[in-house]
Tab-separated table of N, CA and C in Angstrom:
chain	number	residue	atom	x	y	z
M	1	MET	N	38.684	37.727	-2.303
M	1	MET	CA	38.302	38.066	-0.959
M	1	MET	C	36.835	38.504	-0.960
M	2	ARG	N	36.068	38.060	0.018
M	2	ARG	CA	34.650	38.360	0.086
M	2	ARG	C	34.419	39.692	0.785
M	3	LYS	N	33.349	40.347	0.334
M	3	LYS	CA	32.980	41.596	0.991
M	3	LYS	C	32.246	41.284	2.288
M	4	SER	N	32.480	42.048	3.276
M	4	SER	CA	31.749	41.874	4.531
M	4	SER	C	30.711	42.984	4.648
M	5	HIS	N	29.624	42.674	5.292
M	5	HIS	CA	28.534	43.622	5.481
M	5	HIS	C	28.531	44.078	6.929
M	6	TYR	N	28.338	45.366	7.095
M	6	TYR	CA	28.276	45.927	8.433
M	6	TYR	C	26.810	46.060	8.812
M	7	ILE	N	26.401	45.390	9.890
M	7	ILE	CA	25.027	45.437	10.366
M	7	ILE	C	25.071	45.807	11.847
M	8	THR	N	24.273	46.783	12.211
M	8	THR	CA	24.202	47.147	13.627
M	8	THR	C	23.402	46.094	14.378
M	9	PHE	N	23.555	46.147	15.691
M	9	PHE	CA	22.854	45.172	16.519
M	9	PHE	C	21.343	45.324	16.380
M	10	ARG	N	20.856	46.540	16.325
M	10	ARG	CA	19.420	46.789	16.207
M	10	ARG	C	18.895	46.290	14.863
M	11	ASN	N	19.597	46.535	13.780
M	11	ASN	CA	19.176	46.061	12.457
M	11	ASN	C	19.263	44.530	12.345
M	12	PHE	N	20.167	43.969	13.090
M	12	PHE	CA	20.308	42.516	13.037
M	12	PHE	C	19.056	41.815	13.550
M	13	PHE	N	18.437	42.356	14.592
M	13	PHE	CA	17.263	41.724	15.160
M	13	PHE	C	15.961	42.174	14.529
M	14	HIS	N	15.913	43.336	13.897
M	14	HIS	CA	14.651	43.850	13.399
M	14	HIS	C	14.505	43.835	11.886
M	15	LYS	N	15.542	43.674	11.156
M	15	LYS	CA	15.474	43.641	9.694
M	15	LYS	C	16.097	42.341	9.187
M	16	PRO	N	15.585	41.846	8.091
M	16	PRO	CA	16.224	40.649	7.534
M	16	PRO	C	17.604	40.992	6.965
M	17	SER	N	18.424	39.992	6.841
M	17	SER	CA	19.775	40.219	6.328
M	17	SER	C	19.729	40.597	4.849
M	18	PHE	N	20.831	41.098	4.343
M	18	PHE	CA	20.892	41.570	2.956
M	18	PHE	C	20.780	40.406	1.971
M	19	LYS	N	21.459	39.352	2.260
M	19	LYS	CA	21.450	38.177	1.386
M	19	LYS	C	20.941	36.975	2.182
M	20	PRO	N	20.166	36.144	1.555
M	20	PRO	CA	19.803	34.910	2.277
M	20	PRO	C	21.040	34.020	2.414
M	21	SER	N	21.201	33.446	3.581
M	21	SER	CA	22.401	32.660	3.835
M	21	SER	C	22.397	31.340	3.059
M	22	THR	N	21.241	30.742	2.895
M	22	THR	CA	21.163	29.502	2.124
M	22	THR	C	20.062	29.628	1.091
M	23	LYS	N	20.263	28.966	-0.013
M	23	LYS	CA	19.241	28.941	-1.059
M	23	LYS	C	18.312	27.755	-0.806
M	24	PRO	N	17.009	27.939	-0.997
M	24	PRO	CA	16.112	26.789	-0.835
M	24	PRO	C	16.364	25.765	-1.939
M	25	ARG	N	16.470	24.539	-1.547
M	25	ARG	CA	16.733	23.468	-2.506
M	25	ARG	C	15.493	22.597	-2.631
M	26	PRO	N	15.143	22.213	-3.849
M	26	PRO	CA	14.008	21.288	-3.982
M	26	PRO	C	14.408	19.905	-3.477
M	27	PHE	N	13.466	19.207	-2.888
M	27	PHE	CA	13.753	17.863	-2.399
M	27	PHE	C	12.627	16.936	-2.818
M	28	ASN	N	12.981	15.692	-2.979
M	28	ASN	CA	12.013	14.661	-3.353
M	28	ASN	C	11.467	14.013	-2.095
M	29	ALA	N	10.168	13.898	-2.023
M	29	ALA	CA	9.530	13.227	-0.892
M	29	ALA	C	9.082	11.839	-1.337
M	30	TYR	N	9.412	10.841	-0.560
M	30	TYR	CA	9.050	9.470	-0.871
M	30	TYR	C	8.099	8.939	0.193
M	31	SER	N	7.171	8.116	-0.231
M	31	SER	CA	6.228	7.512	0.696
M	31	SER	C	6.733	6.131	1.088
M	32	PHE	N	6.564	5.788	2.360
M	32	PHE	CA	6.971	4.464	2.819
M	32	PHE	C	5.903	3.418	2.517
M	33	VAL	N	4.689	3.842	2.191
M	33	VAL	CA	3.615	2.913	1.851
M	33	VAL	C	3.486	2.896	0.333
M	34	PRO	N	3.843	1.782	-0.341
M	34	PRO	CA	3.872	1.804	-1.805
M	34	PRO	C	2.506	1.743	-2.468
M	35	PHE	N	1.473	1.324	-1.780
M	35	PHE	CA	0.155	1.264	-2.405
M	35	PHE	C	-0.922	1.553	-1.377
M	36	SER	N	-2.060	1.920	-1.882
M	36	SER	CA	-3.198	2.229	-1.027
M	36	SER	C	-3.989	0.953	-0.755
M	37	PRO	N	-4.509	0.770	0.444
M	37	PRO	CA	-5.332	-0.420	0.717
M	37	PRO	C	-6.629	-0.439	-0.088
M	38	VAL	N	-7.052	0.708	-0.602
M	38	VAL	CA	-8.271	0.764	-1.421
M	38	VAL	C	-8.065	-0.008	-2.719
M	39	ALA	N	-6.809	-0.165	-3.144
M	39	ALA	CA	-6.526	-0.891	-4.383
M	39	ALA	C	-6.899	-2.373	-4.270
M	40	LEU	N	-7.055	-2.874	-3.058
M	40	LEU	CA	-7.434	-4.272	-2.883
M	40	LEU	C	-8.912	-4.514	-3.180
M	41	LEU	N	-9.688	-3.453	-3.383
M	41	LEU	CA	-11.114	-3.599	-3.684
M	41	LEU	C	-11.360	-3.747	-5.180
M	42	ASP	N	-10.452	-4.397	-5.863
M	42	ASP	CA	-10.585	-4.657	-7.288
M	42	ASP	C	-11.725	-5.662	-7.502
M	43	PRO	N	-12.641	-5.413	-8.440
M	43	PRO	CA	-13.774	-6.332	-8.637
M	43	PRO	C	-13.372	-7.758	-8.992
M	44	THR	N	-12.291	-7.926	-9.743
M	44	THR	CA	-11.860	-9.276	-10.120
M	44	THR	C	-11.402	-10.062	-8.895
M	45	ILE	N	-10.618	-9.418	-8.041
M	45	ILE	CA	-10.134	-10.094	-6.841
M	45	ILE	C	-11.297	-10.405	-5.907
M	46	LEU	N	-12.236	-9.472	-5.785
M	46	LEU	CA	-13.400	-9.713	-4.926
M	46	LEU	C	-14.272	-10.847	-5.467
M	47	THR	N	-14.391	-10.951	-6.782
M	47	THR	CA	-15.200	-12.024	-7.381
M	47	THR	C	-14.565	-13.382	-7.139
M	48	VAL	N	-13.279	-13.499	-7.384
M	48	VAL	CA	-12.584	-14.779	-7.166
M	48	VAL	C	-12.644	-15.161	-5.686
M	49	GLY	N	-12.436	-14.190	-4.809
M	49	GLY	CA	-12.515	-14.466	-3.374
M	49	GLY	C	-13.908	-14.881	-2.952
M	50	GLY	N	-14.932	-14.257	-3.519
M	50	GLY	CA	-16.309	-14.629	-3.200
M	50	GLY	C	-16.649	-16.032	-3.656
M	51	ILE	N	-16.150	-16.411	-4.826
M	51	ILE	CA	-16.396	-17.775	-5.331
M	51	ILE	C	-15.738	-18.808	-4.427
M	52	VAL	N	-14.502	-18.547	-4.018
M	52	VAL	CA	-13.789	-19.493	-3.149
M	52	VAL	C	-14.483	-19.595	-1.793
M	53	LEU	N	-14.890	-18.453	-1.236
M	53	LEU	CA	-15.594	-18.494	0.046
M	53	LEU	C	-16.954	-19.180	-0.085
M	54	GLY	N	-17.622	-18.998	-1.218
M	54	GLY	CA	-18.900	-19.666	-1.448
M	54	GLY	C	-18.751	-21.169	-1.485
M	55	ILE	N	-17.710	-21.662	-2.148
M	55	ILE	CA	-17.476	-23.112	-2.206
M	55	ILE	C	-17.161	-23.656	-0.810
M	56	ALA	N	-16.374	-22.922	-0.033
M	56	ALA	CA	-16.065	-23.363	1.333
M	56	ALA	C	-17.323	-23.373	2.200
M	57	PHE	N	-18.197	-22.400	2.007
M	57	PHE	CA	-19.448	-22.355	2.751
M	57	PHE	C	-20.363	-23.525	2.385
M	58	ILE	N	-20.414	-23.854	1.099
M	58	ILE	CA	-21.213	-25.003	0.647
M	58	ILE	C	-20.671	-26.297	1.252
M	59	GLU	N	-19.343	-26.400	1.331
M	59	GLU	CA	-18.747	-27.601	1.927
M	59	GLU	C	-19.157	-27.743	3.391
M	60	GLN	N	-19.163	-26.647	4.143
M	60	GLN	CA	-19.565	-26.709	5.547
M	60	GLN	C	-21.040	-27.084	5.696
M	61	ILE	N	-21.884	-26.571	4.818
M	61	ILE	CA	-23.309	-26.914	4.860
M	61	ILE	C	-23.510	-28.407	4.571
M	62	LEU	N	-22.775	-28.936	3.589
M	62	LEU	CA	-22.891	-30.362	3.272
M	62	LEU	C	-22.438	-31.230	4.444
M	63	ASN	N	-21.401	-30.784	5.164
M	63	ASN	CA	-20.964	-31.535	6.350
M	63	ASN	C	-22.054	-31.549	7.420
M	64	ARG	N	-22.726	-30.432	7.627
M	64	ARG	CA	-23.784	-30.379	8.641
M	64	ARG	C	-24.992	-31.210	8.249
M	65	TRP	N	-25.279	-31.283	6.964
M	65	TRP	CA	-26.420	-32.063	6.503
M	65	TRP	C	-26.139	-33.562	6.506
M	66	GLY	N	-24.866	-33.930	6.636
M	66	GLY	CA	-24.514	-35.335	6.686
M	66	GLY	C	-24.168	-35.951	5.346
M	67	VAL	N	-24.005	-35.141	4.307
M	67	VAL	CA	-23.626	-35.652	2.981
M	67	VAL	C	-22.092	-35.636	2.917
M	68	ILE	N	-21.507	-36.626	3.585
M	68	ILE	CA	-20.059	-36.643	3.758
M	68	ILE	C	-19.336	-36.920	2.444
M	69	ASP	N	-19.887	-37.782	1.594
M	69	ASP	CA	-19.218	-38.129	0.332
M	69	ASP	C	-19.068	-36.903	-0.566
M	70	LEU	N	-20.131	-36.134	-0.689
M	70	LEU	CA	-20.064	-34.933	-1.533
M	70	LEU	C	-19.164	-33.877	-0.903
M	71	ALA	N	-19.170	-33.787	0.430
M	71	ALA	CA	-18.298	-32.836	1.120
M	71	ALA	C	-16.825	-33.205	0.920
M	72	ASP	N	-16.521	-34.500	0.887
M	72	ASP	CA	-15.141	-34.934	0.627
M	72	ASP	C	-14.701	-34.569	-0.786
M	73	GLN	N	-15.629	-34.675	-1.739
M	73	GLN	CA	-15.289	-34.274	-3.109
M	73	GLN	C	-14.973	-32.766	-3.162
M	74	PHE	N	-15.791	-31.979	-2.460
M	74	PHE	CA	-15.514	-30.542	-2.406
M	74	PHE	C	-14.170	-30.257	-1.745
M	75	LYS	N	-13.828	-31.036	-0.698
M	75	LYS	CA	-12.566	-30.833	-0.011
M	75	LYS	C	-11.382	-31.130	-0.928
M	76	LYS	N	-11.507	-32.180	-1.733
M	76	LYS	CA	-10.435	-32.517	-2.671
M	76	LYS	C	-10.254	-31.419	-3.716
M	77	VAL	N	-11.369	-30.871	-4.176
M	77	VAL	CA	-11.290	-29.789	-5.167
M	77	VAL	C	-10.708	-28.532	-4.530
M	78	MET	N	-11.124	-28.236	-3.296
M	78	MET	CA	-10.656	-27.024	-2.625
M	78	MET	C	-9.172	-27.090	-2.299
M	79	ARG	N	-8.629	-28.290	-2.082
M	79	ARG	CA	-7.201	-28.429	-1.836
M	79	ARG	C	-6.376	-27.927	-3.013
M	80	PHE	N	-6.943	-28.021	-4.194
M	80	PHE	CA	-6.262	-27.537	-5.394
M	80	PHE	C	-6.635	-26.082	-5.700
M	81	ILE	N	-7.922	-25.738	-5.526
M	81	ILE	CA	-8.405	-24.414	-5.940
M	81	ILE	C	-7.886	-23.290	-5.032
M	82	LEU	N	-7.826	-23.520	-3.725
M	82	LEU	CA	-7.407	-22.451	-2.810
M	82	LEU	C	-6.006	-21.914	-3.103
M	83	PRO	N	-4.979	-22.744	-3.214
M	83	PRO	CA	-3.655	-22.182	-3.523
M	83	PRO	C	-3.593	-21.541	-4.915
M	84	VAL	N	-4.267	-22.169	-5.893
M	84	VAL	CA	-4.254	-21.597	-7.251
M	84	VAL	C	-4.945	-20.244	-7.264
M	85	ALA	N	-6.074	-20.121	-6.581
M	85	ALA	CA	-6.803	-18.852	-6.534
M	85	ALA	C	-6.006	-17.795	-5.789
M	86	PHE	N	-5.352	-18.178	-4.701
M	86	PHE	CA	-4.576	-17.207	-3.929
M	86	PHE	C	-3.397	-16.675	-4.734
M	87	TYR	N	-2.581	-17.574	-5.278
M	87	TYR	CA	-1.410	-17.121	-6.025
M	87	TYR	C	-1.794	-16.469	-7.347
M	88	GLY	N	-2.879	-16.926	-7.950
M	88	GLY	CA	-3.357	-16.265	-9.168
M	88	GLY	C	-3.844	-14.855	-8.888
M	89	GLY	N	-4.590	-14.674	-7.808
M	89	GLY	CA	-5.052	-13.336	-7.438
M	89	GLY	C	-3.911	-12.418	-7.050
M	90	LEU	N	-2.929	-12.968	-6.352
M	90	LEU	CA	-1.766	-12.168	-5.965
M	90	LEU	C	-0.966	-11.730	-7.182
M	91	SER	N	-0.752	-12.635	-8.127
M	91	SER	CA	-0.013	-12.262	-9.337
M	91	SER	C	-0.819	-11.299	-10.196
M	92	TYR	N	-2.135	-11.476	-10.236
M	92	TYR	CA	-2.983	-10.536	-10.990
M	92	TYR	C	-2.921	-9.136	-10.375
M	93	PHE	N	-2.943	-9.073	-9.039
M	93	PHE	CA	-2.889	-7.782	-8.352
M	93	PHE	C	-1.587	-7.055	-8.677
M	94	PHE	N	-0.456	-7.743	-8.603
M	94	PHE	CA	0.818	-7.073	-8.861
M	94	PHE	C	1.033	-6.816	-10.358
M	95	ALA	N	0.391	-7.596	-11.225
M	95	ALA	CA	0.546	-7.359	-12.659
M	95	ALA	C	-0.265	-6.153	-13.125
M	96	THR	N	-1.419	-5.903	-12.512
M	96	THR	CA	-2.270	-4.806	-12.943
M	96	THR	C	-2.142	-3.564	-12.102
M	97	PHE	N	-1.425	-3.618	-10.984
M	97	PHE	CA	-1.289	-2.462	-10.101
M	97	PHE	C	-0.240	-1.509	-10.649
M	98	MET	N	-0.575	-0.227	-10.695
M	98	MET	CA	0.362	0.794	-11.175
M	98	MET	C	1.195	1.316	-10.002
M	99	PHE	N	2.484	1.101	-10.059
M	99	PHE	CA	3.357	1.588	-8.990
M	99	PHE	C	3.707	3.022	-9.227
């Protein structure tokens, strides 16, 4: 059988109780965002992206200058390089990122 404590009405409102009713429990806090966007500023990813954008820019310049044959060669190369660079960069990011 538990002991009961007698507390007057005045003490109930002005003094804390004798025993805390609940014990504080530690809890784990989890973040819903698994990574920081700053992690995308990796120099390797930026270099590969800059090279791909540079090749695309050169292709557009060649089209404006009227060198269609060379621009077509760049287009054929870019059809292969763009998906490889994208998936390679994505796999590199997840392989080197610390979760």
